[in-house]
PDB file of C-alpha atoms in Angstrom:
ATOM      1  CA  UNK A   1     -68.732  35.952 -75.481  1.00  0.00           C
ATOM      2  CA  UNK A   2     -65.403  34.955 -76.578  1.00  0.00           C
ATOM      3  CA  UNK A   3     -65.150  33.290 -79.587  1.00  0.00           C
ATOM      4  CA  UNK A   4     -62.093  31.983 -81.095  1.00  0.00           C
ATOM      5  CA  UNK A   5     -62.178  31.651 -84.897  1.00  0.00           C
ATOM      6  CA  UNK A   6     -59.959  29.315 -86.976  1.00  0.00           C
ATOM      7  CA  UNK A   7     -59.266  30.281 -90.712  1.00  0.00           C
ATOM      8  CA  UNK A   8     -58.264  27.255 -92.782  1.00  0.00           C
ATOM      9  CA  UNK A   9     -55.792  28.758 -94.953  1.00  0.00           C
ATOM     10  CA  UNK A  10     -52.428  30.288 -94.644  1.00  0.00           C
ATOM     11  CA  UNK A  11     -51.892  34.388 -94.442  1.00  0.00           C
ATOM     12  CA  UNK A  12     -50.067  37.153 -93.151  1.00  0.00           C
ATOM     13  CA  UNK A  13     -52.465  39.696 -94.363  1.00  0.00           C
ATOM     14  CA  UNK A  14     -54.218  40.923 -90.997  1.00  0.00           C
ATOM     15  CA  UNK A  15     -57.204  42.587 -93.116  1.00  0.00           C
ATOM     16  CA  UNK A  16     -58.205  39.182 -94.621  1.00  0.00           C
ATOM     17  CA  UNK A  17     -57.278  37.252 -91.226  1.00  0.00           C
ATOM     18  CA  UNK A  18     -60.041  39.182 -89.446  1.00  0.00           C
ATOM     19  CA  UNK A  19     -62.263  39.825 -92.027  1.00  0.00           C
ATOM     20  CA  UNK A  20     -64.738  37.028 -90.531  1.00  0.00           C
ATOM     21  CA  UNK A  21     -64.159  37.854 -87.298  1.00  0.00           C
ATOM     22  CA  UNK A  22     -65.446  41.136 -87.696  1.00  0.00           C
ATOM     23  CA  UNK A  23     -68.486  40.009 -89.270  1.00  0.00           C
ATOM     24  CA  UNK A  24     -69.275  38.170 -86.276  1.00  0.00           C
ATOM     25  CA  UNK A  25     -68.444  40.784 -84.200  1.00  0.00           C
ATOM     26  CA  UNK A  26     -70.304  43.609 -85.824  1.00  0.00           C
ATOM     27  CA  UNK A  27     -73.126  40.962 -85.979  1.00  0.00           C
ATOM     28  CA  UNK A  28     -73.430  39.183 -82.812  1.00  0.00           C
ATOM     29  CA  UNK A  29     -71.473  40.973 -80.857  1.00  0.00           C
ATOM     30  CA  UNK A  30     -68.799  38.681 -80.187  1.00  0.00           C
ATOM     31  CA  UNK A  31     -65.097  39.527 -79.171  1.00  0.00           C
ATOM     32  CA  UNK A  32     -63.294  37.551 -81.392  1.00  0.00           C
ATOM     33  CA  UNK A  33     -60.088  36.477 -81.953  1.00  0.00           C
ATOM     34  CA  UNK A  34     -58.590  35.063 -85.279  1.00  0.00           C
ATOM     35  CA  UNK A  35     -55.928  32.804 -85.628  1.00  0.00           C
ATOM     36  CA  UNK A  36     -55.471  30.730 -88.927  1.00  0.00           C
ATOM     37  CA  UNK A  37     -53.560  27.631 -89.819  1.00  0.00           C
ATOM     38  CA  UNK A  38     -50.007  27.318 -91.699  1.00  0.00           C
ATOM     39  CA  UNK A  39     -49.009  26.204 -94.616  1.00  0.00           C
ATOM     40  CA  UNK A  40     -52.142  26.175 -97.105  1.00  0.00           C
ATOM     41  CA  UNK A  41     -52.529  29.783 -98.780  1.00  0.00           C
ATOM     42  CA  UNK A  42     -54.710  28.476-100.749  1.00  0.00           C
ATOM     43  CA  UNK A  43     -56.971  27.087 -97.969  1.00  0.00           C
ATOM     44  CA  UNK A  44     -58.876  23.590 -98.111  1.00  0.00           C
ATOM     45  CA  UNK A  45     -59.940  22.858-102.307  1.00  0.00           C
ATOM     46  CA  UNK A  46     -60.029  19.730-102.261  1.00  0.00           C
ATOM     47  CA  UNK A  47     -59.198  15.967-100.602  1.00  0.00           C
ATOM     48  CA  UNK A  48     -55.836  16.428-100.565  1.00  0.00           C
ATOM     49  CA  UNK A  49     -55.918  20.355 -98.953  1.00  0.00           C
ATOM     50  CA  UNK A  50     -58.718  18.941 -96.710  1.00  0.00           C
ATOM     51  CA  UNK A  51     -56.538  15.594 -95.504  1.00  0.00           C
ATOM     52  CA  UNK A  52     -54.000  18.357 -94.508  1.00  0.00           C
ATOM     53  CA  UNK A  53     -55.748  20.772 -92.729  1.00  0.00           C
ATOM     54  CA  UNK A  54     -58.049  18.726 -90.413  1.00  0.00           C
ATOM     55  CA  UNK A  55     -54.509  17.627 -87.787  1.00  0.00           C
ATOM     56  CA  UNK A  56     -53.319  21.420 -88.354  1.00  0.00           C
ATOM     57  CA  UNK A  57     -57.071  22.666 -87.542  1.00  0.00           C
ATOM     58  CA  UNK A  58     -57.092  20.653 -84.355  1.00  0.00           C
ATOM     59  CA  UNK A  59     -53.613  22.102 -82.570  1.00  0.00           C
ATOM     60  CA  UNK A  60     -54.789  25.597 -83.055  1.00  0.00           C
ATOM     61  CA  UNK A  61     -57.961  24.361 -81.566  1.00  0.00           C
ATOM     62  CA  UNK A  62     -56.619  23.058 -78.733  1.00  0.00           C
ATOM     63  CA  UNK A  63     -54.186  26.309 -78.361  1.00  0.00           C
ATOM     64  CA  UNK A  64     -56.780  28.489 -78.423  1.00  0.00           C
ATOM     65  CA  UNK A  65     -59.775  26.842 -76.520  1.00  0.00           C
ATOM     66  CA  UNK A  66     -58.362  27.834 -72.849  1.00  0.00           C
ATOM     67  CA  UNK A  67     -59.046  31.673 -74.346  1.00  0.00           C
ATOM     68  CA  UNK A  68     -62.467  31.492 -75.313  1.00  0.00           C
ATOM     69  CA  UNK A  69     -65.800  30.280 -74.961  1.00  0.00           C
ATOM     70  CA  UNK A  70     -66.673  28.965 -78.233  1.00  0.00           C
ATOM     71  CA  UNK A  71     -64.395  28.041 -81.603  1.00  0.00           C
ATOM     72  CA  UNK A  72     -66.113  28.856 -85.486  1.00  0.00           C
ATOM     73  CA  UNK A  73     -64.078  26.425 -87.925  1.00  0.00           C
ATOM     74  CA  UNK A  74     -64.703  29.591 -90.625  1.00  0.00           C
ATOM     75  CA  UNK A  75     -64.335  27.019 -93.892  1.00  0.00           C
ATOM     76  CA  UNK A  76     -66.670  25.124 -95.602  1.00  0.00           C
ATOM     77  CA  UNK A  77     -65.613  22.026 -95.310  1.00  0.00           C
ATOM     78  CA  UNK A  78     -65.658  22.093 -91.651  1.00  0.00           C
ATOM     79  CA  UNK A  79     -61.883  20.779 -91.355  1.00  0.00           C
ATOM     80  CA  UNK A  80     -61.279  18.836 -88.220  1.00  0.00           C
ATOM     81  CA  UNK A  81     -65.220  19.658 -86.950  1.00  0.00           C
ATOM     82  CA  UNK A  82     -65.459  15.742 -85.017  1.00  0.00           C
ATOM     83  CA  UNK A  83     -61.842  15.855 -84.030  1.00  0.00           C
ATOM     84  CA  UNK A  84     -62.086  18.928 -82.572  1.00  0.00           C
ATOM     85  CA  UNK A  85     -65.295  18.554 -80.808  1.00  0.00           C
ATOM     86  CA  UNK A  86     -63.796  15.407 -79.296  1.00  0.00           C
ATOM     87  CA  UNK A  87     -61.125  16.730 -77.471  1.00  0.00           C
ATOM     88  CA  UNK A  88     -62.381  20.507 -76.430  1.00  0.00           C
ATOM     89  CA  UNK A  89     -64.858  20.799 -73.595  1.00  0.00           C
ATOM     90  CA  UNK A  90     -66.395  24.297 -75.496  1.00  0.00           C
ATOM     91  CA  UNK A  91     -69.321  24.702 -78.192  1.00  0.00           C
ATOM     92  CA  UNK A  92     -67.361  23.980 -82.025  1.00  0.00           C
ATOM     93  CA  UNK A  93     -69.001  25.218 -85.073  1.00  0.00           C
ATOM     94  CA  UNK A  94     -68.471  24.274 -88.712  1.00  0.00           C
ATOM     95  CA  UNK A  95     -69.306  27.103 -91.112  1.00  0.00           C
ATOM     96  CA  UNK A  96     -70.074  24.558 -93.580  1.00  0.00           C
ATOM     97  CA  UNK A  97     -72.947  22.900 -91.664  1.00  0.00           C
ATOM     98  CA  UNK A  98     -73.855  25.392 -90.416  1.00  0.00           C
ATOM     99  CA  UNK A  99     -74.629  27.003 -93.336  1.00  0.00           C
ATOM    100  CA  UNK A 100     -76.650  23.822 -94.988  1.00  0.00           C
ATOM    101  CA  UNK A 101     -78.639  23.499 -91.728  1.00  0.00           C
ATOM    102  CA  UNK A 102     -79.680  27.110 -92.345  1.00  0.00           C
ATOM    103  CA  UNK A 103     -80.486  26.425 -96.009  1.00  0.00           C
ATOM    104  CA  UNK A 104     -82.548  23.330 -95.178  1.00  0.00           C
ATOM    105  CA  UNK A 105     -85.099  26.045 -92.787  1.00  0.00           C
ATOM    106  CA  UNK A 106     -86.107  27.489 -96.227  1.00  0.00           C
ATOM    107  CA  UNK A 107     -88.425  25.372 -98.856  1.00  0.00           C
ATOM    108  CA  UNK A 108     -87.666  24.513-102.354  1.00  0.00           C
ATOM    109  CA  UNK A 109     -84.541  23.602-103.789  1.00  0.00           C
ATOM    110  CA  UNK A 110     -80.703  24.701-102.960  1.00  0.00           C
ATOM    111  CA  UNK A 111     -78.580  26.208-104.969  1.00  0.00           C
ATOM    112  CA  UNK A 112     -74.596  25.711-103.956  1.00  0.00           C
ATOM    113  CA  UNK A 113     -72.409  28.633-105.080  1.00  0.00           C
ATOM    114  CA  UNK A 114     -68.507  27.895-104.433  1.00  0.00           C
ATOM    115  CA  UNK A 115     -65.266  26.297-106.312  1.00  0.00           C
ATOM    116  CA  UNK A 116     -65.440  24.990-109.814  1.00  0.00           C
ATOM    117  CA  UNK A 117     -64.490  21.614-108.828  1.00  0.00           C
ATOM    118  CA  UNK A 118     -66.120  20.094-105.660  1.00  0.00           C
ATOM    119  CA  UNK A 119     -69.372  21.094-103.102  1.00  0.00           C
ATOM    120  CA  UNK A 120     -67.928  20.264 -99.689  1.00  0.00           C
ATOM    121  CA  UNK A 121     -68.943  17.190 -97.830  1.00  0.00           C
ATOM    122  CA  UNK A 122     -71.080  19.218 -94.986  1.00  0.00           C
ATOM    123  CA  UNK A 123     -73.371  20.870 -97.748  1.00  0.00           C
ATOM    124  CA  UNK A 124     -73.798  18.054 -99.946  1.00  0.00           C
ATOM    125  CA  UNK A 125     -74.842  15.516 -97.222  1.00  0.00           C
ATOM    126  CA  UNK A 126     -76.703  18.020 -95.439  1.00  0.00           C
ATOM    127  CA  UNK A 127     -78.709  18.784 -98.389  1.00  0.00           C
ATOM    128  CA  UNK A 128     -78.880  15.276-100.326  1.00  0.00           C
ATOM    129  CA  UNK A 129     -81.495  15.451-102.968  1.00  0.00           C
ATOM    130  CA  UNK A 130     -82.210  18.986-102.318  1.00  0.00           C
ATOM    131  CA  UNK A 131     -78.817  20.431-103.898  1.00  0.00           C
ATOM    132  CA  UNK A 132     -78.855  22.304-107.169  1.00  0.00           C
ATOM    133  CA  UNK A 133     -75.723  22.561-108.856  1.00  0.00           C
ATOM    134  CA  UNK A 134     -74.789  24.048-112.404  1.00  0.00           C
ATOM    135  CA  UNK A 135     -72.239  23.854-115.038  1.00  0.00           C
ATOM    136  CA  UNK A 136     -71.777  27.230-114.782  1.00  0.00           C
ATOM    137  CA  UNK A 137     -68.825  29.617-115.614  1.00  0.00           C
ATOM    138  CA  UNK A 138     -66.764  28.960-112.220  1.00  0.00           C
ATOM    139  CA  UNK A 139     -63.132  28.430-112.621  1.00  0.00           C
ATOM    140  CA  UNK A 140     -62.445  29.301-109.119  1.00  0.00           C
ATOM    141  CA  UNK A 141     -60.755  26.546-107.915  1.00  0.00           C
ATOM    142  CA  UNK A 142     -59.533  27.750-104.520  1.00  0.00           C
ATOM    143  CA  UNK A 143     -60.924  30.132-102.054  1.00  0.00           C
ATOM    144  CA  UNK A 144     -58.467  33.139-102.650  1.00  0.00           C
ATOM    145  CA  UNK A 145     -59.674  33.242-106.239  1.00  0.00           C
ATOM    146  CA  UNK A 146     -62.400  34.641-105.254  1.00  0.00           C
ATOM    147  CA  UNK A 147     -60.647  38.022-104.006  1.00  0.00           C
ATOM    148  CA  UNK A 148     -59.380  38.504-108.236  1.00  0.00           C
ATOM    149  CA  UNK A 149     -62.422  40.449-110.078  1.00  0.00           C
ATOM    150  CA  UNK A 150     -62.828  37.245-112.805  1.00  0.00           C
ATOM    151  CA  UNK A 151     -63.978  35.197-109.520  1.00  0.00           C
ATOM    152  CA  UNK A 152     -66.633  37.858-108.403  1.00  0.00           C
ATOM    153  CA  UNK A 153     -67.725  38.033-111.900  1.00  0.00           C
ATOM    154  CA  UNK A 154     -67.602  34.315-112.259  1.00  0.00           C
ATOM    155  CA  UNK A 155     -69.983  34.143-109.147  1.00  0.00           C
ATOM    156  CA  UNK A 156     -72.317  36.448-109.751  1.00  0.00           C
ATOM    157  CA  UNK A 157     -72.544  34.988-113.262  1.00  0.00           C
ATOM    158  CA  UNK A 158     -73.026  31.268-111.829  1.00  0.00           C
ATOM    159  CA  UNK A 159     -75.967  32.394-108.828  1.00  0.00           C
ATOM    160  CA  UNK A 160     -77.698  34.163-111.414  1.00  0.00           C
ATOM    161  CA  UNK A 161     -77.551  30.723-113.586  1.00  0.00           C
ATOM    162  CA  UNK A 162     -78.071  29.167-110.099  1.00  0.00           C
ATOM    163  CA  UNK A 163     -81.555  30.942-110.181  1.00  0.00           C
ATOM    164  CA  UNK A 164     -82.635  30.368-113.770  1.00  0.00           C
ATOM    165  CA  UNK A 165     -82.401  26.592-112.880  1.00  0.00           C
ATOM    166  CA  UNK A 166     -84.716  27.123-110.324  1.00  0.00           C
ATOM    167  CA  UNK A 167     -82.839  27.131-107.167  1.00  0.00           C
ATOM    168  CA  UNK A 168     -85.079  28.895-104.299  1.00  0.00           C
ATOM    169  CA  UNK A 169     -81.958  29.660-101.807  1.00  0.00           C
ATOM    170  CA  UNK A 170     -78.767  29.483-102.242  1.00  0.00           C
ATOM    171  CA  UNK A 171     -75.782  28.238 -99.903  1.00  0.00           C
ATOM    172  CA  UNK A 172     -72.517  29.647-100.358  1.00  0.00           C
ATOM    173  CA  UNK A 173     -70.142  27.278-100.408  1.00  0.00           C
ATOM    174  CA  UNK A 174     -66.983  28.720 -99.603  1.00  0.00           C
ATOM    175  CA  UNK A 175     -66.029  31.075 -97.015  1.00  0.00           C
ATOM    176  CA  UNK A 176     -63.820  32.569-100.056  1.00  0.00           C
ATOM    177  CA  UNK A 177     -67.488  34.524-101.026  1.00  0.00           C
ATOM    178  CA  UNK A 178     -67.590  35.714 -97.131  1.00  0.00           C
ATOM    179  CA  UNK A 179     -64.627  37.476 -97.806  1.00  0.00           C
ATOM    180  CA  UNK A 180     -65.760  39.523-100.668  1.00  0.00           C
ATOM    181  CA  UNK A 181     -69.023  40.326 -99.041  1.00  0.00           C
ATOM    182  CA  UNK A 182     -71.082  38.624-101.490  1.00  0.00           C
ATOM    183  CA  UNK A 183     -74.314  37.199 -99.940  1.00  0.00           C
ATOM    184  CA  UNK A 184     -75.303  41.152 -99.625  1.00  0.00           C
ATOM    185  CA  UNK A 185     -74.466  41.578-103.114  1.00  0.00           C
ATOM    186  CA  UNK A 186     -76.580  38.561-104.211  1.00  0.00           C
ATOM    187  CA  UNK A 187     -79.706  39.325-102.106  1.00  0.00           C
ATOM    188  CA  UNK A 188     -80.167  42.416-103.885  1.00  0.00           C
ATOM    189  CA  UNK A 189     -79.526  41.354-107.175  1.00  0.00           C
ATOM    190  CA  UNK A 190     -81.391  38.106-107.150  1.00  0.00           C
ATOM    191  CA  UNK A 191     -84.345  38.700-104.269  1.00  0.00           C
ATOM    192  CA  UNK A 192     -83.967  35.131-102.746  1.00  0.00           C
ATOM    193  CA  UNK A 193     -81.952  33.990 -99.328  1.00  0.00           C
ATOM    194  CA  UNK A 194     -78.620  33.624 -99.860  1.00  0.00           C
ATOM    195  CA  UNK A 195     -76.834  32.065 -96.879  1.00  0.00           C
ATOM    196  CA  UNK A 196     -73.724  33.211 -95.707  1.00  0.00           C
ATOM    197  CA  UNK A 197     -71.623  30.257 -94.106  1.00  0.00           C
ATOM    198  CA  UNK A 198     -69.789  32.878 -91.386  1.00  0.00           C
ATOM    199  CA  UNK A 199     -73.547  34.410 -90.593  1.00  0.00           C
ATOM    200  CA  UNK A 200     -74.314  30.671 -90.009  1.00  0.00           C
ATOM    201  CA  UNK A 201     -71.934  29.725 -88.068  1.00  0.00           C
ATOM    202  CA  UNK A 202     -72.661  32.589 -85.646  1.00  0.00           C
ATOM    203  CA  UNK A 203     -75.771  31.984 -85.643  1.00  0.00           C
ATOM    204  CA  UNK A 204     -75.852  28.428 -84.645  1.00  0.00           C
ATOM    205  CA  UNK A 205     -73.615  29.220 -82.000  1.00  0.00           C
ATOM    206  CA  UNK A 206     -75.951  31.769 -80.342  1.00  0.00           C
ATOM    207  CA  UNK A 207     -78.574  28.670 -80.435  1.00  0.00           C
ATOM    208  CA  UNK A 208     -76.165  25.768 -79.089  1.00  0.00           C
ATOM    209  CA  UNK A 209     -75.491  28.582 -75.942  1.00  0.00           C
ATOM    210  CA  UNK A 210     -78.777  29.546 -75.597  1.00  0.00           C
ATOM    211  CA  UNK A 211     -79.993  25.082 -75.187  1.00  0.00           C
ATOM    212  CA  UNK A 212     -76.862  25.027 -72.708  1.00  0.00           C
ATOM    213  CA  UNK A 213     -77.841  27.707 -70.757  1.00  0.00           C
ATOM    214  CA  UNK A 214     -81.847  26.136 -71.078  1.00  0.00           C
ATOM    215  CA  UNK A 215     -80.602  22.863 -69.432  1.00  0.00           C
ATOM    216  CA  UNK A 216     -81.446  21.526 -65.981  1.00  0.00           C
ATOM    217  CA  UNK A 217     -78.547  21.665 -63.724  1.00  0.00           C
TER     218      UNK A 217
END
């Protein structure tokens, strides 16, 4: 399957560009092309960043959706998920719901792991009265901040907080963490599921083909 994958932030370094796509790859199995959006190196933090992204999210989309078979929105937020879903005839994927739909499989209560500041709309919805968050040590405040080694402290500082307050799973939610490889990291140290919002997002898309390819004709 060809999957197209849509980074919402802004860079010109080809290692990070691809890093999610060859997650999915190596995972799934996917051929995968990455493309990301202009303008935002910092990627989507808040309203503002997310206001901006969703119209520059959607023109990629619609370059890109004549390539492949399937587009992964690889942020958290999900920018552009409805607007791109309305005008592409292909399966769309938000990593951000898709991760809080995989959270929501597991009992107990979730703990959200991402920027200091704000837990994207698609989690907190998603999880309502379920969501666990701390005031923990997190001044990450965009997604590249997790790439410096005060943000990987800071994160593995704030799940292990996450599971003192007695969060049973926990959601990362920024794609930032994906970068770095974390989830790994935190299963290990902490011996609960930690959900990976890339892993998700493949993941859901392997079950949206599989109830297409189920239905009557």
């Amino acid at each position: 399957m060809r999957v197209g994958v849509i980074r919402a932030l802004t860079t010109s370094d080809r290692r990070l560009l691809n890093s999610h796509g060859k997650l999915l790859q190596e995972s799934f199995g996917f051929d995968v092309m990455s493309r990301c959006i202009p303008g935002q190196p910092s990627g989507v933090y808040n309203a503002e960043s997310l206001r901006a992204a969703v119209p520059k999210v959607v023109e990629l989309a619609l370059e890109m959706a004549g390539d492949v078979d399937a587009l992964i929105i690889s942020c958290a937020a999900d920018p552009g998920l409805a607007e791109v879903r309305s005008v592409v005839r292909i399966p769309v994927i938000g990593a951000g719901s898709a991760a809080a739909a995989a959270a929501l499989t597991f009992g107990g209560r979730v703990g959200v792991l991402g920027l200091k500041d704000a837990v994207p709309g698609p989690i907190s919805e998603a999880l309502g009265d379920r969501m666990l968050l701390i005031d923990g040590p997190g001044n990450v405040e965009t997604p590249e901040g997790f790439l410096m080694p005060t943000g990987i402290f800071d994160s593995l500082a704030a799940a292990h907080m996450l599971v003192d307050a007695g969060a049973d799973v926990i959601v990362e939610a920024s794609t930032g963490l994906t970068s770095i490889g974390m989830a790994d990291v935190l299963r290990r140290r902490l011996g609960i599921p930690v959900i990976d919002p890339v892993m998700a997002a493949g993941s859901m898309l392997i079950s949206a083909v599989a109830a297409r390819e189920l239905q009557p004709v």
